[in-house]
XYZ file of C-alpha atoms in Angstrom:
428
model
C 72.824 0.214 9.008
C 72.777 1.879 5.636
C 72.862 -1.207 3.581
C 69.865 -2.666 5.413
C 68.149 0.616 4.608
C 68.957 0.364 1.477
C 67.653 -3.131 1.416
C 64.346 -2.218 2.609
C 64.059 0.909 0.076
C 64.729 -1.675 -2.568
C 62.270 -4.643 -1.432
C 59.566 -1.591 -1.027
C 60.324 -0.338 -4.711
C 60.047 -3.723 -6.032
C 56.439 -3.999 -4.387
C 55.560 -1.148 -5.831
C 56.655 -2.201 -9.257
C 54.925 -5.568 -8.939
C 51.745 -4.076 -7.987
C 51.717 -1.381 -10.798
C 52.276 -4.208 -13.228
C 49.831 -6.111 -12.153
C 47.241 -3.466 -12.002
C 48.599 -2.278 -15.773
C 47.340 -5.731 -16.791
C 44.239 -5.737 -14.842
C 43.072 -2.267 -16.099
C 43.909 -3.814 -20.004
C 41.684 -7.099 -19.532
C 38.763 -4.859 -18.128
C 38.735 -2.783 -20.700
C 39.192 -5.377 -23.025
C 35.977 -7.055 -21.767
C 34.062 -3.810 -21.984
C 35.257 -3.167 -25.955
C 35.325 0.970 -27.114
C 33.399 3.505 -25.459
C 31.200 5.314 -28.018
C 32.964 8.506 -29.562
C 31.350 11.920 -29.072
C 29.313 10.625 -25.796
C 30.112 12.237 -22.871
C 29.802 15.833 -21.762
C 30.904 15.424 -18.092
C 34.376 14.450 -17.069
C 35.820 13.396 -13.736
C 39.656 13.625 -13.922
C 41.699 11.769 -11.280
C 45.553 11.270 -11.521
C 46.509 9.187 -8.643
C 46.590 5.776 -7.430
C 44.272 3.978 -5.193
C 45.713 5.169 -2.152
C 43.698 8.250 -2.428
C 40.910 6.196 -3.923
C 38.635 7.451 -0.799
C 38.782 11.073 -2.672
C 36.753 9.714 -5.437
C 34.783 7.287 -3.743
C 32.675 10.099 -2.152
C 31.583 11.411 -5.193
C 30.411 7.713 -6.826
C 26.781 8.265 -5.805
C 26.688 11.710 -6.914
C 28.218 11.149 -10.141
C 26.111 8.028 -11.030
C 23.285 10.005 -10.336
C 23.996 12.533 -12.675
C 25.000 10.283 -15.223
C 21.642 9.415 -15.381
C 20.970 13.358 -16.888
C 24.330 13.407 -18.558
C 26.730 10.636 -19.428
C 30.006 11.091 -17.271
C 33.494 10.005 -17.722
C 36.297 9.197 -15.525
C 39.897 10.283 -17.064
C 42.227 7.792 -14.459
C 45.620 8.716 -15.178
C 46.961 5.724 -12.710
C 46.778 1.787 -13.492
C 45.796 1.017 -9.630
C 43.283 3.761 -9.570
C 41.592 2.949 -12.861
C 41.491 -0.330 -11.710
C 39.666 0.420 -8.428
C 37.740 2.745 -10.443
C 36.249 0.233 -12.606
C 36.146 -2.262 -10.215
C 33.654 -0.330 -7.570
C 32.272 3.276 -9.005
C 29.880 2.060 -11.521
C 30.884 4.515 -13.806
C 32.530 4.528 -17.031
C 36.009 5.001 -16.833
C 39.074 5.321 -19.819
C 42.385 4.324 -18.870
C 44.548 7.640 -20.126
C 48.196 6.844 -18.592
C 50.008 8.754 -21.267
C 49.605 12.467 -22.427
C 48.603 10.976 -26.248
C 45.921 8.396 -24.497
C 44.418 11.847 -22.694
C 44.726 13.665 -26.189
C 42.756 10.992 -27.935
C 40.160 10.905 -25.247
C 40.026 14.631 -25.233
C 39.787 14.732 -29.535
C 36.681 11.887 -29.243
C 34.563 13.342 -26.421
C 32.991 17.182 -25.952
C 34.289 17.145 -22.222
C 32.401 20.532 -21.901
C 32.400 20.308 -17.978
C 35.536 18.644 -16.356
C 35.905 18.117 -12.300
C 38.662 18.102 -10.203
C 38.610 16.342 -6.581
C 42.057 17.072 -6.047
C 45.138 19.245 -6.226
C 47.154 16.719 -7.864
C 49.915 18.703 -9.985
C 49.315 16.126 -12.850
C 45.638 17.885 -12.811
C 47.639 20.811 -15.208
C 47.853 18.253 -17.904
C 44.126 18.290 -18.501
C 43.824 21.732 -17.708
C 46.028 22.938 -20.661
C 42.616 21.759 -22.942
C 40.738 25.107 -23.339
C 37.180 25.182 -24.912
C 35.618 23.807 -21.678
C 35.367 24.697 -18.191
C 37.610 22.995 -15.365
C 35.730 22.804 -12.197
C 37.256 22.026 -8.604
C 34.765 20.060 -6.480
C 37.236 18.830 -3.955
C 36.710 15.512 -1.809
C 35.139 17.383 1.255
C 34.573 20.649 3.417
C 36.108 21.216 6.633
C 38.307 24.162 8.148
C 41.816 22.402 7.244
C 44.187 24.762 5.596
C 43.632 22.704 2.365
C 40.657 24.417 2.005
C 41.994 27.680 1.263
C 44.898 26.946 -1.609
C 45.518 29.612 -3.717
C 45.234 26.790 -6.429
C 41.343 27.572 -6.599
C 42.717 30.690 -9.123
C 43.687 27.768 -11.495
C 40.118 26.489 -12.314
C 37.295 28.345 -14.036
C 35.077 27.121 -11.196
C 34.640 26.140 -8.028
C 31.815 24.247 -6.741
C 31.603 24.728 -2.840
C 29.466 23.468 -0.157
C 28.267 26.989 1.269
C 28.547 30.269 2.565
C 31.640 29.394 5.281
C 33.656 27.824 2.120
C 32.733 31.127 0.425
C 34.095 33.622 3.586
C 36.950 31.311 4.068
C 38.385 31.465 0.444
C 37.597 35.567 0.957
C 39.774 35.897 3.852
C 42.373 33.731 2.355
C 42.967 34.452 -1.028
C 44.064 37.814 -3.125
C 42.316 39.400 -5.639
C 39.876 36.203 -6.234
C 36.348 36.783 -7.163
C 34.873 34.546 -5.073
C 31.236 35.662 -6.180
C 32.007 34.868 -9.713
C 34.133 31.869 -9.145
C 32.545 29.822 -6.501
C 29.061 28.027 -6.845
C 27.668 26.715 -3.510
C 25.776 23.248 -4.089
C 25.701 21.391 -0.747
C 26.801 18.371 0.308
C 25.393 16.225 -2.692
C 26.658 12.826 -0.587
C 24.495 13.942 2.195
C 21.116 12.601 -0.333
C 23.278 9.067 -0.427
C 23.134 7.956 3.011
C 22.059 4.544 2.822
C 23.067 0.887 4.252
C 22.684 -1.196 6.913
C 25.148 -1.236 10.205
C 26.967 -4.688 10.391
C 25.118 -5.153 13.960
C 22.139 -5.004 15.299
C 21.146 -1.437 17.309
C 20.277 -2.008 20.946
C 20.613 0.289 24.284
C 24.202 0.545 23.398
C 25.645 4.145 22.545
C 26.976 3.869 19.185
C 30.565 5.993 19.287
C 31.622 7.057 15.654
C 35.271 7.839 15.892
C 36.850 8.809 12.543
C 40.312 9.917 13.246
C 42.341 11.486 9.953
C 45.932 10.584 9.342
C 48.962 11.945 10.216
C 49.302 14.440 7.726
C 52.443 15.367 5.355
C 53.993 17.933 7.146
C 53.923 19.905 10.706
C 51.004 22.417 9.780
C 48.516 19.730 8.784
C 49.409 17.503 11.895
C 45.797 16.897 13.066
C 45.676 13.292 13.279
C 44.710 12.332 17.251
C 45.004 8.264 16.457
C 48.949 8.445 18.836
C 47.251 10.935 20.999
C 43.806 10.259 21.834
C 42.997 7.159 20.100
C 44.182 4.253 22.208
C 43.028 5.645 25.468
C 39.877 6.753 23.963
C 38.993 3.468 22.603
C 40.612 1.231 25.708
C 38.118 3.702 28.284
C 34.691 3.083 25.922
C 35.572 -0.604 25.496
C 35.755 -1.147 29.463
C 31.853 0.854 30.112
C 30.325 -2.281 28.528
C 27.715 0.552 27.220
C 29.181 1.680 24.434
C 29.998 0.312 20.971
C 32.541 1.858 19.123
C 32.510 2.268 15.277
C 36.511 3.078 14.347
C 37.007 4.157 11.086
C 40.715 5.626 10.701
C 41.826 7.588 7.218
C 43.190 4.854 4.754
C 46.651 7.025 5.114
C 46.888 5.999 8.712
C 50.849 5.110 9.340
C 51.728 6.472 5.982
C 54.245 8.629 6.930
C 54.563 8.291 10.805
C 54.910 4.455 11.657
C 53.835 5.361 15.107
C 50.684 6.061 13.746
C 50.306 2.800 11.718
C 51.257 1.083 15.072
C 48.933 2.409 17.315
C 46.171 1.775 14.851
C 47.058 -2.183 14.850
C 46.436 -1.793 18.685
C 43.204 -0.345 18.503
C 41.882 -2.563 15.936
C 43.379 -5.585 18.354
C 41.848 -4.003 21.217
C 38.300 -4.243 19.233
C 38.721 -7.741 17.851
C 39.803 -8.734 21.856
C 37.026 -6.999 22.848
C 34.395 -9.052 20.676
C 35.628 -12.404 21.292
C 35.250 -11.117 25.267
C 31.887 -10.214 24.441
C 30.006 -10.851 21.304
C 27.458 -8.891 22.136
C 29.349 -6.037 22.053
C 29.507 -5.690 18.232
C 32.325 -3.267 17.731
C 33.068 -2.139 14.519
C 36.335 -1.477 12.450
C 35.341 -0.061 9.646
C 37.040 -0.190 6.113
C 33.989 -0.465 4.101
C 34.610 1.717 0.745
C 31.818 4.066 1.254
C 30.502 6.032 4.294
C 26.988 6.234 4.476
C 25.331 4.917 7.936
C 28.757 5.605 9.448
C 27.425 9.176 9.674
C 23.750 9.582 10.525
C 23.507 6.646 13.132
C 25.705 7.066 15.800
C 24.949 8.686 18.983
C 27.704 10.807 19.016
C 30.943 11.031 16.615
C 34.440 12.047 17.772
C 36.611 13.256 14.709
C 39.838 14.982 13.924
C 39.953 17.997 12.219
C 38.980 16.786 8.825
C 35.880 16.753 6.368
C 34.427 14.214 8.897
C 33.677 17.016 10.929
C 31.713 18.607 8.317
C 30.194 15.446 7.021
C 28.665 15.145 10.406
C 27.750 18.437 11.382
C 25.568 18.475 8.255
C 23.270 15.554 10.357
C 22.977 17.743 13.276
C 23.809 15.142 15.452
C 25.936 15.379 18.669
C 29.886 16.068 17.727
C 33.233 15.951 19.166
C 36.246 17.609 17.786
C 39.874 16.504 19.049
C 42.368 18.990 19.834
C 45.943 18.683 17.979
C 48.629 18.339 20.343
C 50.781 19.720 17.696
C 51.536 23.218 18.569
C 52.749 23.495 14.793
C 49.330 22.287 13.420
C 47.777 25.260 11.865
C 43.751 25.232 13.262
C 41.528 27.951 11.960
C 39.270 28.546 14.707
C 36.918 31.332 13.200
C 34.148 28.968 11.847
C 32.423 26.109 13.256
C 35.929 25.296 15.594
C 34.952 28.807 17.311
C 32.059 26.813 18.580
C 32.814 23.014 18.523
C 33.066 20.654 21.363
C 36.705 20.071 21.506
C 37.938 16.956 23.113
C 41.341 17.157 24.858
C 43.826 14.356 25.011
C 43.753 14.631 28.876
C 40.026 14.264 28.689
C 40.183 10.951 27.090
C 40.665 8.849 30.453
C 37.174 10.053 31.424
C 35.465 9.839 27.878
C 32.351 8.294 28.868
C 31.244 10.932 31.120
C 32.620 13.706 28.629
C 29.924 11.910 25.933
C 27.296 11.564 28.507
C 27.043 15.526 28.526
C 27.695 16.188 25.321
C 24.594 13.602 24.019
C 22.684 15.248 26.633
C 23.591 19.158 25.679
C 20.729 20.631 24.039
C 22.096 24.096 23.228
C 25.021 22.306 21.551
C 22.255 20.735 19.440
C 20.951 23.584 18.594
C 24.319 25.449 17.738
C 24.988 22.311 15.131
C 21.911 22.758 13.302
C 22.825 26.814 12.705
C 26.249 25.908 11.606
C 25.116 22.698 9.594
C 22.559 25.423 7.276
C 25.948 27.966 7.412
C 28.218 25.610 6.038
C 25.317 23.571 3.567
C 22.681 25.406 2.832
C 19.394 23.586 3.060
C 20.128 20.130 3.864
C 16.522 18.878 3.135
C 16.464 15.651 1.218
C 17.405 16.218 -2.526
C 18.184 19.851 -2.327
C 21.879 19.370 -2.150
C 21.538 17.046 -5.345
C 18.986 19.885 -7.079
C 22.111 22.488 -6.913
C 24.552 20.198 -7.654
C 22.866 19.132 -10.903
C 21.605 22.626 -11.709
C 25.692 24.519 -11.385
C 26.251 21.376 -13.931
C 23.504 22.266 -16.028
C 24.490 26.395 -16.287
C 27.927 25.308 -17.234
C 26.334 23.249 -19.960
C 24.140 25.790 -21.300
C 27.065 28.266 -21.325
C 29.117 25.699 -23.321
C 26.634 25.253 -25.908
C 26.559 28.960 -26.410
C 30.182 29.357 -26.948
C 30.482 26.285 -29.357
C 27.198 27.776 -31.421
C 29.089 31.087 -31.541
C 32.288 29.315 -32.523
C 30.805 27.211 -35.312
C 28.711 30.747 -36.464
C 32.253 32.396 -36.618
C 33.702 29.901 -38.810
C 30.593 29.522 -41.008
C 30.353 33.501 -41.169
C 32.742 36.129 -41.425
C 32.563 38.768 -38.919
C 31.594 41.907 -40.598
C 34.307 44.965 -39.076
C 32.096 46.376 -35.736
C 30.123 43.610 -35.422
C 29.669 42.546 -31.881
C 30.306 39.630 -30.307
C 27.405 37.370 -28.635
C 28.406 36.507 -25.194
C 28.160 33.654 -22.525
C 25.244 34.757 -20.192
C 26.710 35.085 -16.669
C 26.099 32.881 -13.783
C 23.653 33.664 -11.126
């Protein structure tokens, strides 16, 4: 038994090593084809230390960052070969592969990088954060009421760009002696300005249902995933009605920790394929596309686990249900939207068609969605989040200019005793 386990581990390790080597040579080839990036060109950096397994955290920022780069050049600093390869091929952004600390130091020496953005809490972030004379800003990879959103790690960054009032209230409750007013900057959800694309089906009279479960989580307190508890029954019942179209978009890490989740996910995918073979007009979708666009705005109703997907959908103001975790150890913060949301218990999935009919037709629930959307994201009118994001960046760049001007003046003109130092203006 132990020998078999050791053999499986060795095979998995060998596959990871092979994948890493392929990714490394792929990145080197892409960099050679591109050539050297111009020195002293980039003022905005985005730091990403993960492999491609967490590339979804960057994907949601591609469009906002491309828009930002039209005004200020943006450079992605990628530490992992597989992650760098994916970023170079699909992001449309300038990417520098900085695998070693010496690579990182060389890039920092050749670029100003006045503002560095972070999309996650990878422990290797600290290898970049040790560089002073720039602003380190946590932008996260979604808005939700998960415990991750109130991590004390927020204190490590100079600032955090948050979605809105709900995020600030959440941090105020959770963190001791953290100046939320000074160190968090609400920008809304810039991704909402880039919900484009066409669905891979022709809309008709069918009710389109987005089922977007999260993964099983890496600890009991974060076990929000519903694939194994709700998913199979939910999808099976909807496929049987003949009047629903299922858009199934599972978290890309589903089954990474718990094989039961992976098996349940595979069975759901098989059900969708079989239903489409039996009735090609059904056009059910197993969605693994890199970007999420129409998937949020088009469906008549969405079913999500406790995750950022709940809040991404909330911003559209359209019908939404949240699966209630079956694990008693899952930590659920019911102080925000989750205190008034439409919960879906596992036992209700047998009657899911009737449940969804009720939710879709509930005008009171729809009005609540609009109210809570404003609480979480502020002004969601087209273009407003992007303007707030750019204004926040512009403010920090102006502060960086002032700091560097002060430094240059001090270097060239020895300060007289008692002469006050010019200070940067405080943020609004």
